[in-house]
Coordinates of N, CA, C and O in Angstrom, one line a residue:
X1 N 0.8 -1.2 0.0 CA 0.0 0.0 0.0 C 0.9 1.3 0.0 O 0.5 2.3 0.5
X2 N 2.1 1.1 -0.7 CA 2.8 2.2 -0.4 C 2.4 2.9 -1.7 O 2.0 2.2 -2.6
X3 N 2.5 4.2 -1.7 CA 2.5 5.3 -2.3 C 3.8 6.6 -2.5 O 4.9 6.7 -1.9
X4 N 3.2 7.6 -3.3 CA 3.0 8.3 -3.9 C 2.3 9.2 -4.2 O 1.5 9.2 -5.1
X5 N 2.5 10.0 -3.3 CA 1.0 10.8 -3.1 C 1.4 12.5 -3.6 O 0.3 13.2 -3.6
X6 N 2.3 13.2 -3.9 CA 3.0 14.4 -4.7 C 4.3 14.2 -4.8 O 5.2 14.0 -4.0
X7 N 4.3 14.6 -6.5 CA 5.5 15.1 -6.9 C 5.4 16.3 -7.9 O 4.9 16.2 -9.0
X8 N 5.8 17.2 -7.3 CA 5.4 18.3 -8.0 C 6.4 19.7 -7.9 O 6.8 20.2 -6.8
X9 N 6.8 20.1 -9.2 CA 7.9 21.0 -9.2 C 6.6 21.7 -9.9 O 5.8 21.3 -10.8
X10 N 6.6 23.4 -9.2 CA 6.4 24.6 -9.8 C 6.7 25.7 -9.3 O 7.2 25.7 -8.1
X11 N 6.4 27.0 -10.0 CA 6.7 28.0 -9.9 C 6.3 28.9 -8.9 O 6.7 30.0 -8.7
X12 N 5.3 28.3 -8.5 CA 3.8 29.1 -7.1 C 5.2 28.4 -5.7 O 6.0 27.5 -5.6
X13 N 4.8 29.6 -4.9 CA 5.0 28.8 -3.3 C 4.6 27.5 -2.8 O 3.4 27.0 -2.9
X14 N 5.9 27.0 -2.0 CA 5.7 25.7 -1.9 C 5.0 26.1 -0.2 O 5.0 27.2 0.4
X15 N 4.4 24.4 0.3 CA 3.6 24.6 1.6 C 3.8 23.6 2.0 O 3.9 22.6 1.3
X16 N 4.0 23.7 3.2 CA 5.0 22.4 4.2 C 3.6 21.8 4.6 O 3.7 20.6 4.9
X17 N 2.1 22.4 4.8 CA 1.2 21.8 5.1 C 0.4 21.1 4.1 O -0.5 20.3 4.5
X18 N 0.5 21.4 2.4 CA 0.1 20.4 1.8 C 1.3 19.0 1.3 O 1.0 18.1 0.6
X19 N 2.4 19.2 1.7 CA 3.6 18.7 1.6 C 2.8 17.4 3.0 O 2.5 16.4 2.3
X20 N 2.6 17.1 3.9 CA 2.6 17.2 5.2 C 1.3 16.7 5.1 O 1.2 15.6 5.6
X21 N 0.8 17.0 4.8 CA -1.3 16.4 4.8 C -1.2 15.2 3.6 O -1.8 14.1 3.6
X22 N -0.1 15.6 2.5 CA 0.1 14.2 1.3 C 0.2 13.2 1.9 O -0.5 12.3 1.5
X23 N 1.4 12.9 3.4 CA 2.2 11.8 3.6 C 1.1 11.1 5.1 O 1.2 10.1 5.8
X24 N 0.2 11.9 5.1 CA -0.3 11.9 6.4 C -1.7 10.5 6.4 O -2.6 10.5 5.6
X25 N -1.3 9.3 7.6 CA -2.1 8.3 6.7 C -2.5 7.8 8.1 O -1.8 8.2 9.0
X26 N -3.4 7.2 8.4 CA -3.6 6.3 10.0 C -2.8 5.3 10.2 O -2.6 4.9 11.4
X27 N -2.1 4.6 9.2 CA -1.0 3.3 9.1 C 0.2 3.8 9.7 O 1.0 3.0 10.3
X28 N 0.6 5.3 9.7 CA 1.7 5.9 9.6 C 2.2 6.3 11.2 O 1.6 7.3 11.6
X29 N 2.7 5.9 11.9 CA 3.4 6.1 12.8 C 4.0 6.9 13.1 O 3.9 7.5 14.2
X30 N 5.0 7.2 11.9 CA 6.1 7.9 12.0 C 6.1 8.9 10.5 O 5.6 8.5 9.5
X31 N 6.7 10.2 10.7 CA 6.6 10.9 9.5 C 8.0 12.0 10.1 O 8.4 12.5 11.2
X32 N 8.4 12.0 8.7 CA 9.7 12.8 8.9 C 9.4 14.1 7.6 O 8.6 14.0 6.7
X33 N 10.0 15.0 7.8 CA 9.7 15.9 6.7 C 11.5 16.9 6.5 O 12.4 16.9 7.3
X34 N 11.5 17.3 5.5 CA 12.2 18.0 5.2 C 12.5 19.2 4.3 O 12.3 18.9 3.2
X35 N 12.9 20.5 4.7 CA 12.6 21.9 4.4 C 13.8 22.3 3.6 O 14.9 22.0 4.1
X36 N 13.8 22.8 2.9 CA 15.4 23.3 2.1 C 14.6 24.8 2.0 O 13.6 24.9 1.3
X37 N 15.2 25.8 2.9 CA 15.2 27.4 2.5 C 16.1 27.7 1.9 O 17.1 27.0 1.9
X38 N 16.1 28.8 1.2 CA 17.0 29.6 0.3 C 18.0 30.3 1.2 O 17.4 31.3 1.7
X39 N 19.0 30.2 1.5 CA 20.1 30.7 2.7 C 20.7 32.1 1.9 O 20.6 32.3 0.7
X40 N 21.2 32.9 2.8 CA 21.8 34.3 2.6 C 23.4 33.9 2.5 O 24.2 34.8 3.0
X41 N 24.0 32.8 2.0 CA 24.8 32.5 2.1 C 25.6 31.2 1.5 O 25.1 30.1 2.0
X42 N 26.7 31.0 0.6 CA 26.9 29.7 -0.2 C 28.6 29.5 0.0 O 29.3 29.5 -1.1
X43 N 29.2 29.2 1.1 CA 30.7 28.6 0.6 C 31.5 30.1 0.7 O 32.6 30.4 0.1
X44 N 30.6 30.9 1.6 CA 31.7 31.7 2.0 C 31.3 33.1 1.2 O 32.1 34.1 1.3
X45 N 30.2 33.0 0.4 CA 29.6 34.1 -0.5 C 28.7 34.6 0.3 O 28.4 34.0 1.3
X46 N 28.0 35.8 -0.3 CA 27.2 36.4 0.3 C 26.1 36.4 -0.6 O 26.2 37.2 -1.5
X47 N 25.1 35.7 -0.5 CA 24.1 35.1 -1.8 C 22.7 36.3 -1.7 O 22.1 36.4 -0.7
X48 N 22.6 36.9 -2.7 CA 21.6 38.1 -3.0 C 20.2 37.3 -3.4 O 19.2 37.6 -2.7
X49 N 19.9 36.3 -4.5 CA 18.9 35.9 -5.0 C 19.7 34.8 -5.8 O 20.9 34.8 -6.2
X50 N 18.5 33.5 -5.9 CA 18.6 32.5 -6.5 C 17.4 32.3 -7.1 O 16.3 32.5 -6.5
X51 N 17.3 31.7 -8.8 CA 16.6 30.7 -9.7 C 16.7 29.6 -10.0 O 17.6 29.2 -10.7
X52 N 15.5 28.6 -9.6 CA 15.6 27.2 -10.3 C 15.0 27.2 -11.7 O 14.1 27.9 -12.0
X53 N 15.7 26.3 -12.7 CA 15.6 25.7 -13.5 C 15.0 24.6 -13.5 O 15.2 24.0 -12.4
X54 N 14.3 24.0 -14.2 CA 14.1 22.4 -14.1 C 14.1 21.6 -15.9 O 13.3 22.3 -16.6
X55 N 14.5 21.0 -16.3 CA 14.4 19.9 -17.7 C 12.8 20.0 -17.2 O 12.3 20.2 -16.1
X56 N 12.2 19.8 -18.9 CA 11.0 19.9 -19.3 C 10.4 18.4 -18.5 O 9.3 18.2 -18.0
X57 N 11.4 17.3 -18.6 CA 10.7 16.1 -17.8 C 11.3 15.9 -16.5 O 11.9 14.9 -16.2
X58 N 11.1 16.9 -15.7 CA 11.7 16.7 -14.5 C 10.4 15.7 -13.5 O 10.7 14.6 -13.0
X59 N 9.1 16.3 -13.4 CA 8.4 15.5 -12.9 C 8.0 14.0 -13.3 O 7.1 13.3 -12.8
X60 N 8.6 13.9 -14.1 CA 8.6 12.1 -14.5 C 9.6 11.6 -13.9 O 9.3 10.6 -13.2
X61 N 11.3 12.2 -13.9 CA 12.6 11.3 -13.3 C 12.0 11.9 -11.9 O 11.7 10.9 -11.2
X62 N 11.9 13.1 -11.2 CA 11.2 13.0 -9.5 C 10.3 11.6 -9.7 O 11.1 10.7 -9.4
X63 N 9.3 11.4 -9.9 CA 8.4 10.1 -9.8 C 9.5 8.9 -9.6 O 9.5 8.0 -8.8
X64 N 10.2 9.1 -10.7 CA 11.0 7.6 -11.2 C 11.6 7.4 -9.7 O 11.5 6.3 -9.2
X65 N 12.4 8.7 -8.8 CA 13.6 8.8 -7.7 C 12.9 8.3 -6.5 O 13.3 7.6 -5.6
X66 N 11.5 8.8 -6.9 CA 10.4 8.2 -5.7 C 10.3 6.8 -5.4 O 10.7 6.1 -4.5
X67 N 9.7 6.5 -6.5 CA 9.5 4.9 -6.9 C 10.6 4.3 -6.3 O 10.3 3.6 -5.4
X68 N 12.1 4.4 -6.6 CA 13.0 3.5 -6.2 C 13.7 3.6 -5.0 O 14.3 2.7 -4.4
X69 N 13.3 5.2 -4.6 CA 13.5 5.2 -2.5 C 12.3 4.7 -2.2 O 12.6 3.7 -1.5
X70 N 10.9 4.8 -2.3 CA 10.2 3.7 -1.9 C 10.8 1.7 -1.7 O 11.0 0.9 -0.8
X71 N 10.9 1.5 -3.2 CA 11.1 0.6 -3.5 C 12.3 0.1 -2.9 O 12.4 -1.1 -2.8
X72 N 13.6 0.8 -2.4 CA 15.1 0.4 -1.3 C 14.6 0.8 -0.1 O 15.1 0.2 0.8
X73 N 13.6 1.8 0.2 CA 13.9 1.7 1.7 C 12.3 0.5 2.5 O 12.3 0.1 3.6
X74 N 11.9 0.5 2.0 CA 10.6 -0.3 2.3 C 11.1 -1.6 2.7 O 11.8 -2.4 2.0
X75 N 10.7 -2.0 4.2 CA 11.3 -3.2 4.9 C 9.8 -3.9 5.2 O 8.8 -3.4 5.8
X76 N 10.1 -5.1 4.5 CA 8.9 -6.1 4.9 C 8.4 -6.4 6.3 O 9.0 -6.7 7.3
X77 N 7.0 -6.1 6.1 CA 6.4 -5.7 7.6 C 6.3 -4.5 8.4 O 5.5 -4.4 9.3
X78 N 7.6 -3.4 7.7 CA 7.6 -2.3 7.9 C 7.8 -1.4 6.7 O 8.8 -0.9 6.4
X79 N 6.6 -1.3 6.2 CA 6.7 0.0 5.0 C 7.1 0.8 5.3 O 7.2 1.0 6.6
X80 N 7.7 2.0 4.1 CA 6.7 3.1 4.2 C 5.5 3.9 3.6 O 5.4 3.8 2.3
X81 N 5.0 4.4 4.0 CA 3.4 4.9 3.6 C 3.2 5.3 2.4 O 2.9 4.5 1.5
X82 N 3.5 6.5 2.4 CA 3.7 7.5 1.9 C 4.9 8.6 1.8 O 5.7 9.0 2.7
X83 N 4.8 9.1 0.3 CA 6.2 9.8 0.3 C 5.5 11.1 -0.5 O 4.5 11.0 -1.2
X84 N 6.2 12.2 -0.3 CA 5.5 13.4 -1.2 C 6.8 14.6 -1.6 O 7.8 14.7 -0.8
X85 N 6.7 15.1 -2.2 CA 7.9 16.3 -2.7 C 7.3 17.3 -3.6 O 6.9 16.9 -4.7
X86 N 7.4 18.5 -3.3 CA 7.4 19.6 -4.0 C 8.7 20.4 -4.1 O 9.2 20.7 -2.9
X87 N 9.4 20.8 -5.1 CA 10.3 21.7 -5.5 C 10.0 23.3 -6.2 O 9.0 23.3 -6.9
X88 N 10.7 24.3 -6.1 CA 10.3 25.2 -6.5 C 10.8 25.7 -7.6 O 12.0 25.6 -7.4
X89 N 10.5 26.3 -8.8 CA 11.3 26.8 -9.7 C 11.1 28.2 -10.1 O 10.1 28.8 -9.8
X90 N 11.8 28.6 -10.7 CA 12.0 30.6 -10.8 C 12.3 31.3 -10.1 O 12.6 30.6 -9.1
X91 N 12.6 32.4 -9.8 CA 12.9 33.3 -9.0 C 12.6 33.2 -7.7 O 11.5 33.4 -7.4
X92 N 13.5 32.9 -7.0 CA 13.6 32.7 -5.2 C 14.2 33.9 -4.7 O 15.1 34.6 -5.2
X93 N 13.5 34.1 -3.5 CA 14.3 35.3 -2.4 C 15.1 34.4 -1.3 O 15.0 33.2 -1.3
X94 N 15.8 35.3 -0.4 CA 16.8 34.6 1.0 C 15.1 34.5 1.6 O 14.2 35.4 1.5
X95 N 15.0 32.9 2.2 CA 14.5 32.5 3.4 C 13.0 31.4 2.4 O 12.4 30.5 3.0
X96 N 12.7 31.8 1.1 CA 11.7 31.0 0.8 C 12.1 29.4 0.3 O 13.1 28.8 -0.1
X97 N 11.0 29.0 0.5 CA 11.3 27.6 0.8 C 11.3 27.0 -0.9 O 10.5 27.2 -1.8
X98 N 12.7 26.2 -0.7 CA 12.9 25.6 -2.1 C 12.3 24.5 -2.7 O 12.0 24.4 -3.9
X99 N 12.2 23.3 -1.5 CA 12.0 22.1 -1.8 C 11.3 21.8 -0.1 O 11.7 22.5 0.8
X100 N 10.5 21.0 -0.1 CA 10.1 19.9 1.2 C 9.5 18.5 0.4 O 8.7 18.3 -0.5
X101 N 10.3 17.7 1.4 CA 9.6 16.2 1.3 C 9.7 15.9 2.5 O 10.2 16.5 3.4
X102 N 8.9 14.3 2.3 CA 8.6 14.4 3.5 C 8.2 12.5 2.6 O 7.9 12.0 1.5
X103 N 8.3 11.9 4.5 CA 8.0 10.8 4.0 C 7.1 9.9 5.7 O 7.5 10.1 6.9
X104 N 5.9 9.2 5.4 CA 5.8 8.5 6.4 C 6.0 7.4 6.7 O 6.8 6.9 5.9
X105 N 5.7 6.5 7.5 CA 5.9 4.8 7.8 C 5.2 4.6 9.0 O 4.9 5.4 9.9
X106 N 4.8 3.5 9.1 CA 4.9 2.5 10.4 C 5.3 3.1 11.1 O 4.6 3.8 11.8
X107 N 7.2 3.0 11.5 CA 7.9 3.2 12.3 C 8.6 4.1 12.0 O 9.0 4.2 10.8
X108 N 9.0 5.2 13.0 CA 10.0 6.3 12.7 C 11.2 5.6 11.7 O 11.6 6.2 10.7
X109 N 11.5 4.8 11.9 CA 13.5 4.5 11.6 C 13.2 4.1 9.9 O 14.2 3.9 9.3
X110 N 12.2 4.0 9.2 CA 11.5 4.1 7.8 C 11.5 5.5 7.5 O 12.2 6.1 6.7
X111 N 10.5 5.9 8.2 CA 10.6 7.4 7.9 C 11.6 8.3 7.6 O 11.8 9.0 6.6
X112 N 12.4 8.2 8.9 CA 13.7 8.6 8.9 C 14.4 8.7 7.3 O 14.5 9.6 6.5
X113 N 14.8 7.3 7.3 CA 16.0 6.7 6.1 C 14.7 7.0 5.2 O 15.0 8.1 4.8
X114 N 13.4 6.7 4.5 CA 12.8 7.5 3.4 C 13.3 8.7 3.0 O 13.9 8.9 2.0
X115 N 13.0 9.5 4.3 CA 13.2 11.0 3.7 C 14.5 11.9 3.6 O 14.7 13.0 3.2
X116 N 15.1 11.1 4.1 CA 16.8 11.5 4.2 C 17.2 10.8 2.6 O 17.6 11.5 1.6
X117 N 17.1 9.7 2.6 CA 17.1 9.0 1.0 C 16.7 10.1 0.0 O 17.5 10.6 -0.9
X118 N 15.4 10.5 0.1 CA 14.3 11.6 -1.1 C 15.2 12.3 -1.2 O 15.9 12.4 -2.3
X119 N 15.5 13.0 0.0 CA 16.1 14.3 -0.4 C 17.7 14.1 -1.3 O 18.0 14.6 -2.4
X120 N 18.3 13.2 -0.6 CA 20.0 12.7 -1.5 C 19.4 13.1 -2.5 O 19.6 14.2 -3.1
X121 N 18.5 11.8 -3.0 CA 18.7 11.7 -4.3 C 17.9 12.9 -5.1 O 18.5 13.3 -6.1
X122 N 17.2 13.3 -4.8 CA 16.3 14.5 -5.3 C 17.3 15.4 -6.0 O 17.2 16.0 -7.1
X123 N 18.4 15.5 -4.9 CA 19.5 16.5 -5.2 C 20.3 15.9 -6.6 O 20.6 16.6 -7.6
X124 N 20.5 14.6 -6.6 CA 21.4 14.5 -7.2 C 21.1 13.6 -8.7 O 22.0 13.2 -9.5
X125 N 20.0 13.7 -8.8 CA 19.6 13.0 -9.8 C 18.1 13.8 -10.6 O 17.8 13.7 -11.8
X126 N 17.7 14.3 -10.1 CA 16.8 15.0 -10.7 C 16.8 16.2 -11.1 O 16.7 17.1 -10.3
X127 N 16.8 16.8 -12.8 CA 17.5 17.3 -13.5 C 16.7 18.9 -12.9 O 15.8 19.4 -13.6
X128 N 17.1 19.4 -11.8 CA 17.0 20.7 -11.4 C 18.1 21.3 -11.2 O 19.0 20.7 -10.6
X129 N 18.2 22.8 -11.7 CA 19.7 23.1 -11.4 C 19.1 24.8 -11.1 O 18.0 25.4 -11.4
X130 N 20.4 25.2 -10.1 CA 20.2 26.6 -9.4 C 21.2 27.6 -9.9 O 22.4 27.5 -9.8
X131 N 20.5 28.7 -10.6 CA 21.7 30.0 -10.7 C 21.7 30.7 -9.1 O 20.7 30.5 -8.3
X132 N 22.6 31.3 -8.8 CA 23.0 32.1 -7.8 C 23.5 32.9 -7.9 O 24.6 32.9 -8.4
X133 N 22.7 34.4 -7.4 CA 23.2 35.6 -8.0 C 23.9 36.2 -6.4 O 23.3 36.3 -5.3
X134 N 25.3 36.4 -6.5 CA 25.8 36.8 -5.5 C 25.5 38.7 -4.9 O 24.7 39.4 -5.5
X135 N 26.3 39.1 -3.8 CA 26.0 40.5 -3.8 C 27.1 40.9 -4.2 O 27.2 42.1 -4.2
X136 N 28.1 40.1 -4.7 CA 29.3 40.8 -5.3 C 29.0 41.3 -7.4 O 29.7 41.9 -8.2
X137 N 27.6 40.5 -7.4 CA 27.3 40.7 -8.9 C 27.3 39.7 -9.7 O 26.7 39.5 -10.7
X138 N 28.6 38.5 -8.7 CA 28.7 37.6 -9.8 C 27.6 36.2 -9.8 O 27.1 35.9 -8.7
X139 N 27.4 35.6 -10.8 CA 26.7 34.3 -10.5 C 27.7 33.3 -10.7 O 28.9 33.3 -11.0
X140 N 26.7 32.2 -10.4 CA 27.1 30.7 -10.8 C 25.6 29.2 -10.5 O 24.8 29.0 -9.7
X141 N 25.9 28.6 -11.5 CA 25.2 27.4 -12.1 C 25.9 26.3 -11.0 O 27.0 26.0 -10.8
X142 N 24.9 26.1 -10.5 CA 24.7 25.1 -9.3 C 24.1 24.0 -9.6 O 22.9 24.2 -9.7
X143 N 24.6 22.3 -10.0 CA 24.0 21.1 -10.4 C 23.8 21.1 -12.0 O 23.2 20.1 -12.5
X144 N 24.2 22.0 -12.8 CA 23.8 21.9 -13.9 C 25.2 21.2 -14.4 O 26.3 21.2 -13.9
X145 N 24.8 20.6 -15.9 CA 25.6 19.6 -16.2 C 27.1 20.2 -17.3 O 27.9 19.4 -17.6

């Protein structure tokens, strides 16, 4: 009965409470979530404004990242529930929220390793990439290939 209940990159503000109501099930014990803000700061820079990009099929390989952290962290007899992720793309300020996922289970220690998993991979496989406009003027392409 595990699921998939959002995956969704857009341009509108993201919401930790529809993020959060997706993963939310009576099976579920345990639910972990996770918040990526836009920080005033990157490696020692002083970060002014950032934009996401995303590939035209980004919400198909997100689905796909889903499916297979489901599918590795899911322990017989102890699922997990539900998994859900929204990402943001366009023009971001310091402090709004980039990405939240969030995952539930049975037991916290599912939850846990779900949503720690989403997020890795989220980062590193799903074709979203960040400009970063510093206060010194300059930018830089963050994840892009």
């Amino acid at each position: 009965m595990e699921e998939i209940t959002l995956a969704a990159v857009r341009e509108t503000p993201l919401s930790v409470d529809e993020v959060l109501a997706a993963v939310t099930h009576p099976r579920a014990g345990g639910t972990a979530v996770f918040i990526g803000t836009v920080r005033d700061h990157d490696h020692g820079r002083d970060v002014a404004a950032l934009s996401y990009s995303a590939h035209p099929t980004v919400e198909a390989r997100l689905r796909e990242v889903m499916e297979k952290v489901l599918s590795d962290t899911t322990v017989p007899g102890r699922p997990v529930v539900r998994m859900a992720a929204a990402h943001r793309v366009g023009d971001l300020e310091i402090g709004d929220l980039a990405v939240v996922v969030a995952a539930s289970a049975e037991h916290r220690e599912e939850a846990f390793a779900a949503c720690r998993r989403l997020i890795d991979d989220l980062k590193a496989q799903v074709p979203i990439w960040k400009n970063q406009a510093f206060q010194d003027g300059e930018t830089e392409w963050v994840g892009s290939p």
